[in-house]
Coordinates of C-alpha atoms and ligand atoms in Angstrom, one line a residue:
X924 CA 62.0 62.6 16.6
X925 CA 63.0 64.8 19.4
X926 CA 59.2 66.2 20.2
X927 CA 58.6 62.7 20.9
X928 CA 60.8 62.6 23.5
X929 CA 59.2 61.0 27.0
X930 CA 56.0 60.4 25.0
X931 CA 54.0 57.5 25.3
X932 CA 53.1 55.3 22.4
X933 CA 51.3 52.1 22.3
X934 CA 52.6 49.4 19.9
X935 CA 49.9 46.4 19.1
X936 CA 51.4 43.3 18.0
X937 CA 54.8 44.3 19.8
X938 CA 55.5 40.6 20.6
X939 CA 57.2 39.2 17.1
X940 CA 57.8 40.6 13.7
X941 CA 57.4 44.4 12.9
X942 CA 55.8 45.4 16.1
X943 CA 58.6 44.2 18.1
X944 CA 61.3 46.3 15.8
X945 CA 58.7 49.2 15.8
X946 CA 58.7 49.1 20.2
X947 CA 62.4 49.0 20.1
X948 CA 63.1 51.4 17.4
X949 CA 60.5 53.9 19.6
X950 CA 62.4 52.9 22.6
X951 CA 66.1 53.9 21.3
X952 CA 64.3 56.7 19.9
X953 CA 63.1 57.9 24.0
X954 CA 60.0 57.0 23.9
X955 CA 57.9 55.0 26.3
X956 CA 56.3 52.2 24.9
X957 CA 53.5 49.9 25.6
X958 CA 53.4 47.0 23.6
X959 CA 50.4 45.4 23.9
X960 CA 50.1 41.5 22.7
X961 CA 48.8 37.8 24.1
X962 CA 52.3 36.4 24.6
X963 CA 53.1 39.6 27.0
X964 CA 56.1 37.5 28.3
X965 CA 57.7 37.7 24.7
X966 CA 57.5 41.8 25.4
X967 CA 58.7 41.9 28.5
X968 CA 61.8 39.7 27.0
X969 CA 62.2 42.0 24.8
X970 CA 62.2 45.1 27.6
X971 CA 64.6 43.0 29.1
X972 CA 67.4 43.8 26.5
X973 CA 66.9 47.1 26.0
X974 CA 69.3 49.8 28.0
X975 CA 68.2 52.5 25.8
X976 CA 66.5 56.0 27.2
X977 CA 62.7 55.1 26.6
X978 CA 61.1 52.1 28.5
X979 CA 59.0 49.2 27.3
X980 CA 55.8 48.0 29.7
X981 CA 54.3 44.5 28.2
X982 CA 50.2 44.7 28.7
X983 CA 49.1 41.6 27.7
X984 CA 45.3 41.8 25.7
X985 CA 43.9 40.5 23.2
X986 CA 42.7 42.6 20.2
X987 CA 40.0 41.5 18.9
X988 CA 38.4 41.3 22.2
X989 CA 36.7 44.6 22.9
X990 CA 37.3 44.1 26.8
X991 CA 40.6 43.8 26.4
X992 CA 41.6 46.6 24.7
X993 CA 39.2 48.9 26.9
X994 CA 40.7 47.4 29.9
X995 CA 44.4 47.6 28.2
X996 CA 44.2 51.5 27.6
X997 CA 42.4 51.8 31.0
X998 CA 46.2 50.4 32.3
X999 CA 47.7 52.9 30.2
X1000 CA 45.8 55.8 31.4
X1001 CA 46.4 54.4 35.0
X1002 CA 49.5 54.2 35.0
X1003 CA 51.3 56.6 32.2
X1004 CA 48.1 59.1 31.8
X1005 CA 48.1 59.3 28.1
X1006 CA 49.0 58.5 24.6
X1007 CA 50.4 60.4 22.1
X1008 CA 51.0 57.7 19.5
X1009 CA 49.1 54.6 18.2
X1010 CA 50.6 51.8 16.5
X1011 CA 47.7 49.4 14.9
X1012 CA 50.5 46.4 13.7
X1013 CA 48.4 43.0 15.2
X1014 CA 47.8 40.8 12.7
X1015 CA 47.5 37.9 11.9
X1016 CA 47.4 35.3 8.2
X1017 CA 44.9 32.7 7.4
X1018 CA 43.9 30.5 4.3
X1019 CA 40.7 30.9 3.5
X1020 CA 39.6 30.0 -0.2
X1021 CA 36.5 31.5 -1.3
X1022 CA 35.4 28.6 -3.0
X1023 CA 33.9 27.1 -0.1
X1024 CA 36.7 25.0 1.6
X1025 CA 37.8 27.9 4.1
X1026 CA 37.2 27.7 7.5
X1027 CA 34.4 29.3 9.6
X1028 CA 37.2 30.1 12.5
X1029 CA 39.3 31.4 10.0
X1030 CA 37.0 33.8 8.5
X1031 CA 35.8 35.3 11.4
X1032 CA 39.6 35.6 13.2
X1033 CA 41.0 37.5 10.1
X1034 CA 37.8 40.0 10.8
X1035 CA 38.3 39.8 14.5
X1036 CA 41.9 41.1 14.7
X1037 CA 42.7 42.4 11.7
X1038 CA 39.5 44.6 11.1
X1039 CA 37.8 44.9 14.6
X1040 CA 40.7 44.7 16.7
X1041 CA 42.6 48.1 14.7
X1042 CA 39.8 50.2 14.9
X1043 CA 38.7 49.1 18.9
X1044 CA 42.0 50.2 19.1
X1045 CA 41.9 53.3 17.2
X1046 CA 39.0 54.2 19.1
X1047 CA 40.4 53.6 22.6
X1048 CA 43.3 55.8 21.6
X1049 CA 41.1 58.5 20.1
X1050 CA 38.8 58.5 23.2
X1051 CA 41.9 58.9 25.4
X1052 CA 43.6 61.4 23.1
X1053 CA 40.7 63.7 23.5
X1054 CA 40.4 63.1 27.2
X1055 CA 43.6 64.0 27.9
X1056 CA 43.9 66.7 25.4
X1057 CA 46.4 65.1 23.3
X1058 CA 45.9 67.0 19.7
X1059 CA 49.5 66.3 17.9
X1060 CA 49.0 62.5 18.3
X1061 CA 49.4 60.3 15.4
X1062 CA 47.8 56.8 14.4
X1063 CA 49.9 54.9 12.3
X1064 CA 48.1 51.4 10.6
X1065 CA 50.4 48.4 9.3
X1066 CA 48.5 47.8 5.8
X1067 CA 50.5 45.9 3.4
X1068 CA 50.9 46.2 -0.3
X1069 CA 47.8 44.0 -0.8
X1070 CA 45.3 47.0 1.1
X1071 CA 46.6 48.9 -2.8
X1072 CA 46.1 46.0 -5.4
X1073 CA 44.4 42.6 -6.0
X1074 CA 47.2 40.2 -6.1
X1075 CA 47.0 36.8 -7.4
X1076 CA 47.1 35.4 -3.5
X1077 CA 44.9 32.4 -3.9
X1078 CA 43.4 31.6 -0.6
X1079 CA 44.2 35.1 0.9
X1080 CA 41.4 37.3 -0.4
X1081 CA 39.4 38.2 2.6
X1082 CA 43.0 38.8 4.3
X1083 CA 43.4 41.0 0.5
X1084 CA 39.5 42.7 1.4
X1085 CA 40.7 43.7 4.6
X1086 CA 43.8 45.4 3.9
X1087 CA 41.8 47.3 1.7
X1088 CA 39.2 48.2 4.3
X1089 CA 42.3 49.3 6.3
X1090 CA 43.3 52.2 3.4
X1091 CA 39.2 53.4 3.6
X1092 CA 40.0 53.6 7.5
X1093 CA 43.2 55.5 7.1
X1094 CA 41.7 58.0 4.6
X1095 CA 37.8 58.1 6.4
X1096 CA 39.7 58.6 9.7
X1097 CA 42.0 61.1 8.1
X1098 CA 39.1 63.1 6.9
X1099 CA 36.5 62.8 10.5
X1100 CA 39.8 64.5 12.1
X1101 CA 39.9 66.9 9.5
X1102 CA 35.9 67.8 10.4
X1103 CA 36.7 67.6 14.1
X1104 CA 39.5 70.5 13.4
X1105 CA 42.5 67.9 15.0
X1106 CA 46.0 68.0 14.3
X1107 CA 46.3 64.0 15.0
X1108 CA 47.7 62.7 12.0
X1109 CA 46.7 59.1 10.3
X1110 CA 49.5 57.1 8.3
X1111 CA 49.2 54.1 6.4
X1112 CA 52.4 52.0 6.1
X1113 CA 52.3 49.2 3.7
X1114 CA 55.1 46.9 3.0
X1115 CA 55.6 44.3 0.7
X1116 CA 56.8 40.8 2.2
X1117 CA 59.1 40.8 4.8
X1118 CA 60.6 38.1 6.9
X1119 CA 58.1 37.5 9.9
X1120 CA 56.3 34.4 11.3
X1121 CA 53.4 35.7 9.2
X1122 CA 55.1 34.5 6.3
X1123 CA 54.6 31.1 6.9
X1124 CA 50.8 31.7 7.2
X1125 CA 50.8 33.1 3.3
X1126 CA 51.7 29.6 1.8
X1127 CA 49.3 27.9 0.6
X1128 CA 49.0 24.3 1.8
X1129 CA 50.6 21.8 -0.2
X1130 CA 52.7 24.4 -2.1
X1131 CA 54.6 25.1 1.1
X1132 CA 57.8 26.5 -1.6
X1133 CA 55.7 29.1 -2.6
X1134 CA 57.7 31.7 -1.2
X1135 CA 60.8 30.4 -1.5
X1136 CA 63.5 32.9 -3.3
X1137 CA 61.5 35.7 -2.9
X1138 CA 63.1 39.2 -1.5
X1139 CA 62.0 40.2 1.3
X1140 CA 62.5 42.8 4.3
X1141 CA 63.6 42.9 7.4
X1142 CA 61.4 44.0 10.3
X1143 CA 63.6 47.0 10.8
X1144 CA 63.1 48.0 7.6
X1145 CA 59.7 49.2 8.3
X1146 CA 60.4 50.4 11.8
X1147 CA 62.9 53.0 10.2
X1148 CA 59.6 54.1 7.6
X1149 CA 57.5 54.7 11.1
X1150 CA 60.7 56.6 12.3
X1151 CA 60.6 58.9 9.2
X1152 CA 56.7 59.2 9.4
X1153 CA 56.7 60.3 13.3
X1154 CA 59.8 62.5 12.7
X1155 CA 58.1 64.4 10.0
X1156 CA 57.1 68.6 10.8
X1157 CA 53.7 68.9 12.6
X1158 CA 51.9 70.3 9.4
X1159 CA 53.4 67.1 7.1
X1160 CA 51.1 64.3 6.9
X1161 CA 52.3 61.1 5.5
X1162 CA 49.1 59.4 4.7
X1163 CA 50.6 56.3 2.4
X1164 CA 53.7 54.8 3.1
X1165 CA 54.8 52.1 0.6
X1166 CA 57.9 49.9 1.1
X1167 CA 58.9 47.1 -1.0
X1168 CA 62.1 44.6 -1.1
X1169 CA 63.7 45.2 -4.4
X1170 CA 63.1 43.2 -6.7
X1171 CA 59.3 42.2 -5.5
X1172 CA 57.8 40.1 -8.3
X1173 CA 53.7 40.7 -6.9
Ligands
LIG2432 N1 55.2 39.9 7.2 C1 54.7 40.5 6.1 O1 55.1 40.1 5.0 C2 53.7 41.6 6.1 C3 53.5 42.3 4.9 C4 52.6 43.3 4.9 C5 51.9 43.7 6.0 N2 52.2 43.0 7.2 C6 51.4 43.5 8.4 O2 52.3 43.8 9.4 C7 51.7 43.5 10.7 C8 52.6 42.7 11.6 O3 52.8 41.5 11.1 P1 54.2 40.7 11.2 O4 54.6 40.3 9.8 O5 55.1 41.4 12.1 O6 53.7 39.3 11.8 P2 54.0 38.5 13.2 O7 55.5 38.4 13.4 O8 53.2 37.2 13.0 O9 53.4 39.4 14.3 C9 52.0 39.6 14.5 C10 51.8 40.2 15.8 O10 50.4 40.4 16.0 C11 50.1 39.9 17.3 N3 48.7 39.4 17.3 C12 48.1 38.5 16.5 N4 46.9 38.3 16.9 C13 46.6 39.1 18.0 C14 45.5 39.3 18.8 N5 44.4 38.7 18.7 N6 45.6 40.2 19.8 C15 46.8 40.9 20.0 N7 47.9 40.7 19.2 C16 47.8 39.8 18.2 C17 51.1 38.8 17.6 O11 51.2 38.7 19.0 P3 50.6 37.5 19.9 O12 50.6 36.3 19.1 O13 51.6 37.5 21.1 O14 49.2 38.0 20.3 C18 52.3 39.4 17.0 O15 53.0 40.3 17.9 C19 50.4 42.8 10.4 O16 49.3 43.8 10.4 C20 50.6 42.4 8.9 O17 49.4 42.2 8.2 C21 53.1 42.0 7.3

């Protein structure tokens, strides 16, 4: 991790869950971080309690809102002039059954942030990448183990269709960079379930015990897999990074 030293990454979603393990993981690790969320005040919380060698700044946006992000990576070139590293983990869980009893809202905020909002991301970072001639960067995308397999996940298959559009992103983006001659490297990291306030969004109403019993990981679990990805030589590409609790059933 040492090339990383003093380099700037931005962390989506760094407010809860994974993407607040992955900004303090980065931080102990010497980087500087911008976690980029809604509730920015849960970030700069988390900044608070970190005496480590990197920083954390909280810029608050919204990801599926294309002004947002333009004007959040506008802050970071402002005020930190790059970024070398792009961590896609917003996201969010809702039911929607295809059999016609899903909600409109639903529908189109699964699309909104966990579709439109990684790649307005990825593209801000790109575009600032190249501007600033940052050509060792490296995008990293929180899939999940649903982006690789149809699970039986009753009410969760557009969340299922996504995750899978995520693994064509990885790969597609993987492959433009290739054409474009660019060392930036693209990861996909997909866990299985781990113990976030997503998980709560995965039980189906009525059958709120669904998940009960069932391994799971911890946040830093899957901060230490973007550790080994980012720490790995300049000509090593992790592309697919699969981490499960043991024991996972699905
Ligand atoms: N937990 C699991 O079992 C699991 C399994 C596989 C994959 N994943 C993936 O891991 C990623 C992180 O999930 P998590 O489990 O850590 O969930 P989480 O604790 O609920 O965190 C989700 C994060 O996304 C942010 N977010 C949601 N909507 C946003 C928006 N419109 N704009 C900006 N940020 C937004 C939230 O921040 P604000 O609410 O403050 O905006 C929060 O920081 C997701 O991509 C998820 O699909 C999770």
């Amino acid at each position: 991790m040492d090339r990383w030293i003093g380099k700037i990454a931005v962390v989506t979603g760094a407010s809860s869950g994974i993407g607040a393990a992955i900004a303090k993981q980065l931080v102990k690790n010497g980087m500087i971080v911008v976690g980029m969320a809604r509730r920015e005040e849960k970030i700069k919380d988390i900044a608070e309690t970190l005496a480590e060698k990197g920083k954390l700044y909280a810029v608050k946006a919204d990801v599926s809102q294309e002004k947002d992000v333009v004007e959040a990576f506008q802050w970071v070139k402002n005020n930190l002039k790059t970024v070398n590293v792009l961590i896609n983990c917003a996201g969010i869980g809702r039911y929607y059954p295809l059999t016609g009893e899903g909600k409109a809202e639903h529908l189109q905020q699964l699309l909104n942030v966990n579709a439109l909002g990684l790649t307005n991301c990825t593209t801000q970072a790109l575009k600032l990448m190249k501007e600033t001639g940052v050509d060792d960067g490296h995008i990293i995308h929180l899939n999940s183990v649903v982006g690789h397999n149809i699970l039986t996940f009753t009410g969760h298959y557009i969340h299922t269709a996504i995750k899978h559009g995520v693994t064509v992103l990885t790969e597609g983006l993987r492959r433009e960079l290739v054409l474009e001659k660019s060392k930036i490297k693209v990861t996909s990291i997909s866990p299985g379930l781990v113990n976030t306030e997503m998980v709560d969004d995965f039980k189906t109403p009525g059958m709120e015990d669904s998940l009960d019993g069932m391994p799971m990981l911890e946040p830093k679990d899957i901060a230490d897999g973007v550790i080994y990805v980012l720490g790995t030589p300049p000509h090593v590409q992790i592309q697919e990074l699969t981490i499960r609790p043991v024991g996972e059933q699905f």
